[in-house]
Short mmCIF file of C-alpha atoms and ligand atoms in Angstrom, two decimals:
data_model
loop_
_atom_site.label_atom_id
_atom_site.label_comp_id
_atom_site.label_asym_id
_atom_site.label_seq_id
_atom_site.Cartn_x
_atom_site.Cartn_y
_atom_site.Cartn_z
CA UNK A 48 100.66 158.20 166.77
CA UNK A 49 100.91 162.13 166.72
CA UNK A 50 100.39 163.57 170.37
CA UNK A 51 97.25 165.89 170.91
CA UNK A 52 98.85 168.97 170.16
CA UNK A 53 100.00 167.73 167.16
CA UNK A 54 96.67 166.11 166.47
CA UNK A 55 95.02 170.19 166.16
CA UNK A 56 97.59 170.34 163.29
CA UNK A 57 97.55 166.92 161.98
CA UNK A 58 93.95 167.31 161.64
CA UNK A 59 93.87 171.02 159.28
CA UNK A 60 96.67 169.02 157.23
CA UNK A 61 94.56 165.78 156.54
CA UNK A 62 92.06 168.35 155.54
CA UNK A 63 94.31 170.16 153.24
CA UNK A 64 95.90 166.73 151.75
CA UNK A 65 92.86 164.83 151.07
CA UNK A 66 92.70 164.27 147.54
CA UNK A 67 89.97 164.17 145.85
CA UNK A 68 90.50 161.51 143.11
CA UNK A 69 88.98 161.95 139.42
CA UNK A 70 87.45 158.29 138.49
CA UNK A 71 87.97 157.78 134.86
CA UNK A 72 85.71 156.05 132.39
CA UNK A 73 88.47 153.49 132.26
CA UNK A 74 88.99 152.97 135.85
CA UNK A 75 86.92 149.25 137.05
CA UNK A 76 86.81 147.81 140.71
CA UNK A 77 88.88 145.49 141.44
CA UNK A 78 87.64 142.10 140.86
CA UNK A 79 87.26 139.25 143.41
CA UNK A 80 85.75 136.23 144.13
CA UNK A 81 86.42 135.54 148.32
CA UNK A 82 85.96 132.12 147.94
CA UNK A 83 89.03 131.13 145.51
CA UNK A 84 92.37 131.87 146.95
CA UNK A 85 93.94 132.86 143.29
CA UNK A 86 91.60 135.53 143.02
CA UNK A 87 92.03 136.92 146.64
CA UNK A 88 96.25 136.58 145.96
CA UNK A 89 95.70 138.36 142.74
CA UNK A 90 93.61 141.09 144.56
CA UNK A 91 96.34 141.72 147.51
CA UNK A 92 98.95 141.55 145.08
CA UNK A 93 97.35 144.54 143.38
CA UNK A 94 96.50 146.58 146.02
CA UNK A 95 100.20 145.95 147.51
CA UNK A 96 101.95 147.62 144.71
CA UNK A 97 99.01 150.35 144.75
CA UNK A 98 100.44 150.95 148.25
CA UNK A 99 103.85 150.47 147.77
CA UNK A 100 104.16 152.18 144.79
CA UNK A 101 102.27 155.18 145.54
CA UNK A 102 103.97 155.77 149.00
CA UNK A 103 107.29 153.92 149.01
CA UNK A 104 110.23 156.50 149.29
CA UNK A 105 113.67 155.40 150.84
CA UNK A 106 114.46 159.05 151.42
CA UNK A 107 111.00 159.42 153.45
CA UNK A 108 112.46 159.59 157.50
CA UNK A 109 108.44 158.83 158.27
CA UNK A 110 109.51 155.16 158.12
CA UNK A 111 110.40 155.28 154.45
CA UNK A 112 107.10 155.78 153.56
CA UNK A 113 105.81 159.44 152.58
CA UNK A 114 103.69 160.39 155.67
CA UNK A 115 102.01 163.71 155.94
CA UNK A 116 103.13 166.09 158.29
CA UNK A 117 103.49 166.15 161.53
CA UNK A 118 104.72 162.83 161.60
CA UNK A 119 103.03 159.49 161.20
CA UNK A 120 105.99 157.01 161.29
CA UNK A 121 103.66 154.53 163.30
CA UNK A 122 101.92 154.33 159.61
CA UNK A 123 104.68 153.10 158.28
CA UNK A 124 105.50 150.58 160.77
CA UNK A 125 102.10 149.22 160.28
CA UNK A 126 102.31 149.42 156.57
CA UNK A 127 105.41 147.18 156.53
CA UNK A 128 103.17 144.68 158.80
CA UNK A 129 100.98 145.56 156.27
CA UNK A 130 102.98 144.20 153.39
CA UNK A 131 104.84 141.45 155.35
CA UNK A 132 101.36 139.72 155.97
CA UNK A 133 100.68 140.04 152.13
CA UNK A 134 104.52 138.29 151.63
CA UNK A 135 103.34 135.48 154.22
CA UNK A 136 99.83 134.77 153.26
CA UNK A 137 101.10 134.81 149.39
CA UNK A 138 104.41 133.54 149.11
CA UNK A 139 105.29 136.18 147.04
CA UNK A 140 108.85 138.19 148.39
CA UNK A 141 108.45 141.42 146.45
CA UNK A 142 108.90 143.68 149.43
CA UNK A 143 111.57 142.16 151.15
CA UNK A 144 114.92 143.63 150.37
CA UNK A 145 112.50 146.89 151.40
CA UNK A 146 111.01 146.09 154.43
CA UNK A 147 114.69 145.06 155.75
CA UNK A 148 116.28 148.23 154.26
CA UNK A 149 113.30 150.65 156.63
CA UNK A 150 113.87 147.84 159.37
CA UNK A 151 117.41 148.43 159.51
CA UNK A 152 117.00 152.25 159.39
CA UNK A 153 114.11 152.56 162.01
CA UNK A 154 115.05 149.56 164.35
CA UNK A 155 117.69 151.54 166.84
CA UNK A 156 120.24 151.28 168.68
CA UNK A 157 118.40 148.83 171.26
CA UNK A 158 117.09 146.62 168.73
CA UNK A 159 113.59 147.25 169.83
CA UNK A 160 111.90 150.03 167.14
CA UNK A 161 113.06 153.09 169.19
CA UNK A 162 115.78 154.94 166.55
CA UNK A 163 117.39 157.67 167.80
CA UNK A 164 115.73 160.09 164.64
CA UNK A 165 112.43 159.44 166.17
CA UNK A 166 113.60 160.27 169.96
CA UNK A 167 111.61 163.47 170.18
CA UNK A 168 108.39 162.23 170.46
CA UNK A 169 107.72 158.41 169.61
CA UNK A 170 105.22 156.60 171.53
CA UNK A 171 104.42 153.51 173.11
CA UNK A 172 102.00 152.77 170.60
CA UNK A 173 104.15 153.94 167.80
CA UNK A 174 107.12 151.93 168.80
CA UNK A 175 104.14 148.70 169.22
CA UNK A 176 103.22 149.26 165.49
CA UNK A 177 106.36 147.89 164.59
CA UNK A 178 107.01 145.74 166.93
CA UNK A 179 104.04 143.52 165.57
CA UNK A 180 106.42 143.24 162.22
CA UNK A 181 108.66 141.55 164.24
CA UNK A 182 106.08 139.36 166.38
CA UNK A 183 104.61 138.54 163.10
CA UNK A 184 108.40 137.09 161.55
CA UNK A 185 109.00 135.47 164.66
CA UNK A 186 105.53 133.44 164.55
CA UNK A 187 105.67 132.74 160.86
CA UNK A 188 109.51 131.94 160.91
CA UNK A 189 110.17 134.47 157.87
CA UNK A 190 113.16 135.00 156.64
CA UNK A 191 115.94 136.51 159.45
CA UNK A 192 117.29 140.69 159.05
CA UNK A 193 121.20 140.36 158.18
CA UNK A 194 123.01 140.25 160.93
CA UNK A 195 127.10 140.15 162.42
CA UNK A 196 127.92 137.27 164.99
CA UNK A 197 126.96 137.36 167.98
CA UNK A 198 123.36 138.15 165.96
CA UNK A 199 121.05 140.05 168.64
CA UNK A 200 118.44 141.04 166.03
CA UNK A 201 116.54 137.44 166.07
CA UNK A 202 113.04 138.50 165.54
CA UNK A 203 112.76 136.75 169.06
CA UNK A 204 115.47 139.42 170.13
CA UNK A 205 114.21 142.40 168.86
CA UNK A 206 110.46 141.70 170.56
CA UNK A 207 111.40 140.53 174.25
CA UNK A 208 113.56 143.64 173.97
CA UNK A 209 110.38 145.73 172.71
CA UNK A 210 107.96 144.36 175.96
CA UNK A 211 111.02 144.83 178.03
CA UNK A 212 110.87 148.16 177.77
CA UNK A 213 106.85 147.97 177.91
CA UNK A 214 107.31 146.43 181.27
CA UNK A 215 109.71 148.92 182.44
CA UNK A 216 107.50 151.84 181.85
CA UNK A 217 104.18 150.05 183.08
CA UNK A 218 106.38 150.11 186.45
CA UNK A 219 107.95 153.37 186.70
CA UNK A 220 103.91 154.55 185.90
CA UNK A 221 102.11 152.35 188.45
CA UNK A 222 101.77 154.57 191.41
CA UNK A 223 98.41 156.22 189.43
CA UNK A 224 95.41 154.06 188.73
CA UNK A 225 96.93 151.05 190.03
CA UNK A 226 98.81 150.33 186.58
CA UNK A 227 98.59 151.26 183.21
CA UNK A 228 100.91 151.81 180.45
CA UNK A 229 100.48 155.87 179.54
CA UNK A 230 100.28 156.73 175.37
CA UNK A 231 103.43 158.63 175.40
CA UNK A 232 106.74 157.68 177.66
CA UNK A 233 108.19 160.86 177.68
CA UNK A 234 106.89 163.14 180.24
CA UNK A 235 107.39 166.26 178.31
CA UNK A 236 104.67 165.03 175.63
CA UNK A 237 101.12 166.21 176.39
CA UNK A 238 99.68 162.80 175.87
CA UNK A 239 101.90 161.53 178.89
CA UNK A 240 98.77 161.27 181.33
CA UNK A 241 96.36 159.20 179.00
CA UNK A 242 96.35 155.40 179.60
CA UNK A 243 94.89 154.25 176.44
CA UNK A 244 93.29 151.38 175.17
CA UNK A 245 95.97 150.93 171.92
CA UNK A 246 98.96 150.90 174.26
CA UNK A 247 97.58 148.90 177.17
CA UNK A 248 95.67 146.62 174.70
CA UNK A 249 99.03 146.62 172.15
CA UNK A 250 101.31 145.57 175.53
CA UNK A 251 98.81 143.38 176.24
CA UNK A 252 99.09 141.27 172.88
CA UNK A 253 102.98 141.73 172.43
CA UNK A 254 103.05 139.73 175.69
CA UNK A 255 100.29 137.34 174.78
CA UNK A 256 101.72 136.53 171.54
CA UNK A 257 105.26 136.29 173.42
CA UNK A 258 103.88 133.64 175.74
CA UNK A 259 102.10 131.31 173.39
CA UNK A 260 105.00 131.77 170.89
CA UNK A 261 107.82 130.94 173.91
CA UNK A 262 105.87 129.32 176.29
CA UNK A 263 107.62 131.47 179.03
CA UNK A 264 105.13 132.37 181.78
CA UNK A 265 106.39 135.67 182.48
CA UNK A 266 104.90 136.89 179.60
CA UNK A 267 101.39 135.46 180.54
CA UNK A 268 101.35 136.77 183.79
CA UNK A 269 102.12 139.75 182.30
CA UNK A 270 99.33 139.90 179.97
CA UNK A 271 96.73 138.34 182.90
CA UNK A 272 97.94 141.74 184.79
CA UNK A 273 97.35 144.25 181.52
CA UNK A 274 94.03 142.66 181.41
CA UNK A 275 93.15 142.97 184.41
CA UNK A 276 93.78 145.81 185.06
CA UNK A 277 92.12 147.20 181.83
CA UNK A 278 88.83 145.49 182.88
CA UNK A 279 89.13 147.18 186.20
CA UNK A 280 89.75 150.77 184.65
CA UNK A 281 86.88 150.01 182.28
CA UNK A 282 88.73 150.25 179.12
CA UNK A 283 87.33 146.27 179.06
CA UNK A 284 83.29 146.51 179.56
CA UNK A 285 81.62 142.99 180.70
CA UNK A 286 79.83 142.37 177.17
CA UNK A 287 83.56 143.53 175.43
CA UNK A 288 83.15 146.78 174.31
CA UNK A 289 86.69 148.95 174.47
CA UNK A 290 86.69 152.38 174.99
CA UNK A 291 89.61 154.60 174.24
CA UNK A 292 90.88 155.52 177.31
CA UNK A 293 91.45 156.99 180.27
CA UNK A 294 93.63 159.88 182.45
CA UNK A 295 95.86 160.03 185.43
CA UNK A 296 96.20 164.15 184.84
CA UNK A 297 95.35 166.43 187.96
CA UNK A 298 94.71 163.35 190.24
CA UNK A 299 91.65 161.68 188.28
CA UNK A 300 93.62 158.53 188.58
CA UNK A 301 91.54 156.58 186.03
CA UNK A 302 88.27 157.56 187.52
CA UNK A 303 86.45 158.46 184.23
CA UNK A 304 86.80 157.07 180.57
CA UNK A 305 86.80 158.36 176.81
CA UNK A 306 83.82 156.26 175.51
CA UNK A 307 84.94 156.39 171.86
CA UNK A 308 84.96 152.97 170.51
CA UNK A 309 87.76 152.57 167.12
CA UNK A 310 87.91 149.26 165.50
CA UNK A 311 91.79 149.24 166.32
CA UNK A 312 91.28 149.29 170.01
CA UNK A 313 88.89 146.22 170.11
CA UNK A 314 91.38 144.24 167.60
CA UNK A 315 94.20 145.07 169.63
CA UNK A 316 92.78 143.03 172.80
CA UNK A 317 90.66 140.64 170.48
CA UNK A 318 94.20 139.14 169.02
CA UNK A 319 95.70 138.99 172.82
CA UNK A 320 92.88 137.06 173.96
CA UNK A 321 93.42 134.40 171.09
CA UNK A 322 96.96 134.07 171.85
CA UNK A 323 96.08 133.92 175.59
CA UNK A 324 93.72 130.82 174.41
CA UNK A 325 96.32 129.03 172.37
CA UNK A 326 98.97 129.47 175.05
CA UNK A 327 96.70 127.64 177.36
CA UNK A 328 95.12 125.20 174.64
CA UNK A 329 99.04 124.35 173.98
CA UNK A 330 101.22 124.84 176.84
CA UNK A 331 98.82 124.19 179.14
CA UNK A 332 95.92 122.17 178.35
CA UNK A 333 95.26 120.63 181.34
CA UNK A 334 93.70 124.58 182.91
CA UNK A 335 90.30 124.02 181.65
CA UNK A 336 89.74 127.23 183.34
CA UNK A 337 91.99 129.68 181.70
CA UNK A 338 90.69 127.70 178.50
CA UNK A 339 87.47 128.36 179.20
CA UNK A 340 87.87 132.33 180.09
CA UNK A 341 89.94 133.31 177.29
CA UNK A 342 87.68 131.22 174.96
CA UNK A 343 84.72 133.60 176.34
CA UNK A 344 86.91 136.52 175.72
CA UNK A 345 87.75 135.94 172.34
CA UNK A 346 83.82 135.22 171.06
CA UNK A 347 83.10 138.06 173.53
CA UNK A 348 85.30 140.63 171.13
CA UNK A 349 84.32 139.46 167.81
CA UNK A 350 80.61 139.43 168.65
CA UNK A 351 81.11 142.82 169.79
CA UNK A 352 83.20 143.64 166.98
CA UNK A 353 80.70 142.55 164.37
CA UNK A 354 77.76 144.47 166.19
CA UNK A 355 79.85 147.35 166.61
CA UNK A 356 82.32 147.72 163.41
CA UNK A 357 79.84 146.25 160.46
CA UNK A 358 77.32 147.77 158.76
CA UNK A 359 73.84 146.35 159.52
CA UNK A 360 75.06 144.07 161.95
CA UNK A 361 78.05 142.02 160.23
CA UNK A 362 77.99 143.16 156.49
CA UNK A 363 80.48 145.22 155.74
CA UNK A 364 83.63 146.36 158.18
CA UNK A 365 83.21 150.30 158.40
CA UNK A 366 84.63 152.80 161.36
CA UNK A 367 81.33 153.99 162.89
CA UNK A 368 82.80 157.15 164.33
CA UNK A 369 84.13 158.96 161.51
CA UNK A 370 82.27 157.19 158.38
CA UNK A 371 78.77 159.10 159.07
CA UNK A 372 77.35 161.32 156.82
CA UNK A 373 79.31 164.91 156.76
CA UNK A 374 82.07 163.44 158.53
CA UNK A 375 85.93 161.77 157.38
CA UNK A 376 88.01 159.76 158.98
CA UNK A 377 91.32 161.27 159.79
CA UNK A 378 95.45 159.92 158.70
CA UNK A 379 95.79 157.77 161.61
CA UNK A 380 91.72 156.65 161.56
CA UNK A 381 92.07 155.77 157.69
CA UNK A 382 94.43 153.17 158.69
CA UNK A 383 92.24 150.99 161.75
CA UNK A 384 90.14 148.80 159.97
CA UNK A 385 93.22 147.10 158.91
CA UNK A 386 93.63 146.39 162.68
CA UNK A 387 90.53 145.16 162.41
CA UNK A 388 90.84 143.04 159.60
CA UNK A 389 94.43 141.93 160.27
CA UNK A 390 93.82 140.78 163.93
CA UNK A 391 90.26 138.56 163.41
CA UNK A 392 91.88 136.98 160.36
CA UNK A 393 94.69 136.08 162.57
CA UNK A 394 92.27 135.08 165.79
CA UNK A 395 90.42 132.70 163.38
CA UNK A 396 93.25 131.01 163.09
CA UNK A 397 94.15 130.71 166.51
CA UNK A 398 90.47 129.65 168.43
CA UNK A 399 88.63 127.75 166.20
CA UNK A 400 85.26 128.21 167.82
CA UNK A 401 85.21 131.76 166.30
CA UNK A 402 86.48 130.82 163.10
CA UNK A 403 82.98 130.48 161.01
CA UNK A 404 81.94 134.11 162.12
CA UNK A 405 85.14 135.72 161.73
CA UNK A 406 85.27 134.47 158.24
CA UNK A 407 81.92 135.25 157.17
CA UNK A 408 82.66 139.13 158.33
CA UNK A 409 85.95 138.87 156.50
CA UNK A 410 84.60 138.28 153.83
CA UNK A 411 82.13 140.20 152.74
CA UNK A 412 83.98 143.12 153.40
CA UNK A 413 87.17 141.66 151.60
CA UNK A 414 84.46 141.49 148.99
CA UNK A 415 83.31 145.27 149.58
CA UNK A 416 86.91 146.34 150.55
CA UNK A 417 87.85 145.10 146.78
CA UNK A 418 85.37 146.74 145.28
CA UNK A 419 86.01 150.43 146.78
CA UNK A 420 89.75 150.22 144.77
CA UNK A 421 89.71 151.42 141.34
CA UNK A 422 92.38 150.19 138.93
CA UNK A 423 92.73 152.62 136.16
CA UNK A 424 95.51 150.49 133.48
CA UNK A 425 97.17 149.62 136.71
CA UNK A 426 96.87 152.37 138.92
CA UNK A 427 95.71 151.17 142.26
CA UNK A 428 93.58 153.75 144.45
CA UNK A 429 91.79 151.96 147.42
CA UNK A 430 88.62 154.43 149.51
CA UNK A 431 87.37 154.34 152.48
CA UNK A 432 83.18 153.90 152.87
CA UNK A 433 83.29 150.08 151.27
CA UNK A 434 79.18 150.34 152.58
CA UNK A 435 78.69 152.62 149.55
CA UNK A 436 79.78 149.76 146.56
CA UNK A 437 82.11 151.89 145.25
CA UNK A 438 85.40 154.19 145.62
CA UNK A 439 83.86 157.12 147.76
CA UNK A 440 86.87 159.66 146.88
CA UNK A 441 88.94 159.25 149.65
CA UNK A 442 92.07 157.46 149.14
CA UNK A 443 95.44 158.04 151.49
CA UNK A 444 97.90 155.37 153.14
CA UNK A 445 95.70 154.29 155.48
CA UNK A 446 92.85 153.23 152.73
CA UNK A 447 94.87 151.32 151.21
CA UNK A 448 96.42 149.85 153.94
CA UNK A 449 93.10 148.62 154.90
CA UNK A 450 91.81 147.35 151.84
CA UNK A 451 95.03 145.30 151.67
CA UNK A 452 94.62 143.81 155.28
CA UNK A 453 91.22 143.13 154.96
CA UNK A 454 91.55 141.26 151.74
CA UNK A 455 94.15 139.50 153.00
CA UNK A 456 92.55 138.57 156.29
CA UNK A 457 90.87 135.73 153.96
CA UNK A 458 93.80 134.16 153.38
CA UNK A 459 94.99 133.49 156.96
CA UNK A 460 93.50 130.60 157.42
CA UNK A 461 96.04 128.87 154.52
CA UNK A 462 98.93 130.52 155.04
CA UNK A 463 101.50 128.76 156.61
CA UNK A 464 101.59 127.38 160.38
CA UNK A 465 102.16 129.58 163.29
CA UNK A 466 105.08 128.22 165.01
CA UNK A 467 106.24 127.90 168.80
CA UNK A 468 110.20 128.37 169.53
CA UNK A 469 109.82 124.88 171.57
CA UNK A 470 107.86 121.85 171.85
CA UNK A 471 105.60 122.28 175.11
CA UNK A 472 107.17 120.18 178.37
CA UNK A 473 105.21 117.56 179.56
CA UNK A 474 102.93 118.43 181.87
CA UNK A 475 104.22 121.91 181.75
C1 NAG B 756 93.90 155.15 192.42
O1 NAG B 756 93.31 153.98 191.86
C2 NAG B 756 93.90 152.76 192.34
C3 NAG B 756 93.33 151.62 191.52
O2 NAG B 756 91.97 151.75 191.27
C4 NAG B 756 93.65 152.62 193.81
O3 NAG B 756 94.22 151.42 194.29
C5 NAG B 756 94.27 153.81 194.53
O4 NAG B 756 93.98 153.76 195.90
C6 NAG B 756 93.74 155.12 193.94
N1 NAG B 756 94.49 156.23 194.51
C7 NAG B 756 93.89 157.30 195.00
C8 NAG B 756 94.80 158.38 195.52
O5 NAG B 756 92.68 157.39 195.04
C1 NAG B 757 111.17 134.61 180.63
O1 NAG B 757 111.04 135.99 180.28
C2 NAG B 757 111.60 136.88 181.22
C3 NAG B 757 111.26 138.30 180.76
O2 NAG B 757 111.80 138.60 179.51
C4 NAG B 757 113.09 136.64 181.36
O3 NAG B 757 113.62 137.49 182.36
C5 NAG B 757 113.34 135.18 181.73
O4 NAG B 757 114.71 134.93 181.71
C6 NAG B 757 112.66 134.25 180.74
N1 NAG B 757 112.78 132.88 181.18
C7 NAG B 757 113.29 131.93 180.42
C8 NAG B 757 113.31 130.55 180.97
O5 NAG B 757 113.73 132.16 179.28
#
């Protein structure tokens, strides 16, 4: 996302592009019943077309979505993930010829989400954003990007590629704080000394998600080290909180950490731990241990996530640092409950011993999510505080964006099978 200096501006701009939306006598919730899949797939499908239609513009060099100044491309990567999951969970391939059309314009010369027009300033967690498009085709087996023989844009391609370069930088960074992947990778960027929870926690999962999905052990020693290391920084408390991060700058060398807590950070590691589990739990059943720790881990994060990011203690999903009174939530902090609601839907699915919570906290705020959109004749606006019952006023990509992932996050559990690239060895 933006870098600090940008965030002074980016903030005064929110604040100038909020729109206050007029609700008309004609404009009604959006109806949903949770429990019957039609009605949740009629829901998405809505607020979908809300979101594409309102923001969709090929022109837009934000990721061919309109994005605010400064620049919030990463949006748009995760608004594609955004509206892949819908095409998934729903069967329905409205978006496609799109999403390939901004994939082929933003994926780059490496094949790994870092295009040449976004050079100046992209960061790790920007380039992560849409990476987990491609992790997400690659586990569902969705349709492959066009492509001239030899193909090197497999969605398998295009990810190793992505944590390749991950890897690289985690390296050339390691002589401060013993490790750590910094925000930004360009040392001209201002962000270039914070080692933050959405990079180290978004490496962490790329690589998780690689290893259960290959069943190459590079990848989980990889993510057992990004761990690791982020419990040892504190980024990772012992009863699962995660903080934001933490700084090399002016020799601090990780001593000291940003306590904010965003639902995006916790997500982030909550979705690595449940591919860490079903990596063991398939490749490698026999390592009760590693079964047993990332088990722990995974029920570690979504208790803490339902203390932490629901109202009254697992009602409704809301983003306790910037929905309290006389407060709003920023572009970029809009958009992280659809971490949120993306990831657990996706971790139910993946441990099964967390599966009965996760849902129930899906749910009810798929329920309340619903109910802050207003269609007016079939204009879609989604808002932010679903603990008020209603659309608050505050609608921009990242609203929507969560309302749709959120809704959606009930469907995971039917959509179709995750797959692995081989069968597991024997014994392996
Ligand atoms: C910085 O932190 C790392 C990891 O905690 C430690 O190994 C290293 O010795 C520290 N370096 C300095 C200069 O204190
Ligand atoms: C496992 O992944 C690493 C890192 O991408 C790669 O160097 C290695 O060749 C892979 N091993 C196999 C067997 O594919």
């Amino acid at each position: 996302m933006p870098s600090t200096k940008a965030g002074a501006v980016r903030i005064l701009v929110s604040c100038l592009l909020a729109h206050i939306t007029i609700i008309t006598p004609l404009a009604a919730a959006i109806d949903i019943n949770v429990d019957d899949k039609t009605s949740v797939k009629a829901a998405a499908s809505k607020i979908a077309k809300g979101l594409f239609t309102t923001y969709h513009n090929v022109a837009s060099t934000a990721g061919d979505f309109n994005q605010p100044e400064p620049w919030f491309w990463w949006l748009s990567g995760s608004g594609w993930t955004g509206l892949l999951d819908y095409m998934i969970y729903t069967g329905d391939r409205a978006y496609k010829a799109d999403l390939f059309a901004a994939y082929k314009e933003n994926i780059g010369p490496g094949n790994d989400f870092a295009p040449l027009e976004q050079k100046n300033w992209e960061a790790n967690d920007d380039q992560m954003y849409w990476l987990y498009g491609a992790l997400t085709a690659m586990e569902y087996g969705f349709d492959a990007l066009p492509c001239e023989k030899p193909c090197t844009n497999s969605w398998l391609a295009i990810s190793i590629n992505a944590v390749n370069a991950f890897a690289r930088r985690w390296r050339a960074d390691e002589s401060t704080c013993g490790g750590g992947l910094k925000w930004q990778y360009r040392p001209s960027e201002p962000g270039y000394t914070y080692k933050n929870a959405v990079t180290n926690g978004g490496f962490f999962q790329s690589t998780a998600r690689l290893a259960r999905f290959t069943g190459n052990e590079t990848y989980a020693v990889w993510a057992d080290i990004i761990y690791d290391w982020s419990e040892r920084v504190r980024l990772v408390t012992p009863d699962y909180h995660v903080v934001d991060g933490t700084s090399d700058h002016e020799g601090q060398n990780c001593s000291s950490v940003n306590r904010d807590e965003w639902s995006y950070n916790i997500a982030t590691y909550m979705h690595g731990a449940a591919n860490m589990y079903a990596y063991y739990a398939l490749r490698r059943p026999g390592d009760k241990q590693a079964l047993a720790k990332w088990k722990a881990r995974t029920e570690g994060f979504v208790a803490t996530a339902g203390k932490t990011f629901f109202s009254q203690g697992g009602a409704v999903m809301y983003e306790q640092k910037c929905e309290r009174a006389n407060m709003a939530c920023s572009t970029d902090q809009t958009s992280f409950k659809s971490s949120l609601g993306r990831w657990m839907g996706k971790t139910a699915v993946l441990v099964p011993s967390v599966r009965a919570t996760a849902s129930r906290l899906l749910k009810s705020s798929a329920r309340a999510a619903a109910g802050s959109c207003q269609d007016s004749s079939g204009k879609v606006v989604c808002g932010q505080r679903w603990t008020t019952g209603m659309f608050d006023g505050q609608a921009d990509f990242g609203t929507y964006l969560s309302a749709l992932e959120v809704v959606q996050s009930v469907l995971t559990v039917d959509a179709p099978p995750l797959l692995v690239q081989a069968k597991p060895r024997q014994g392996a």
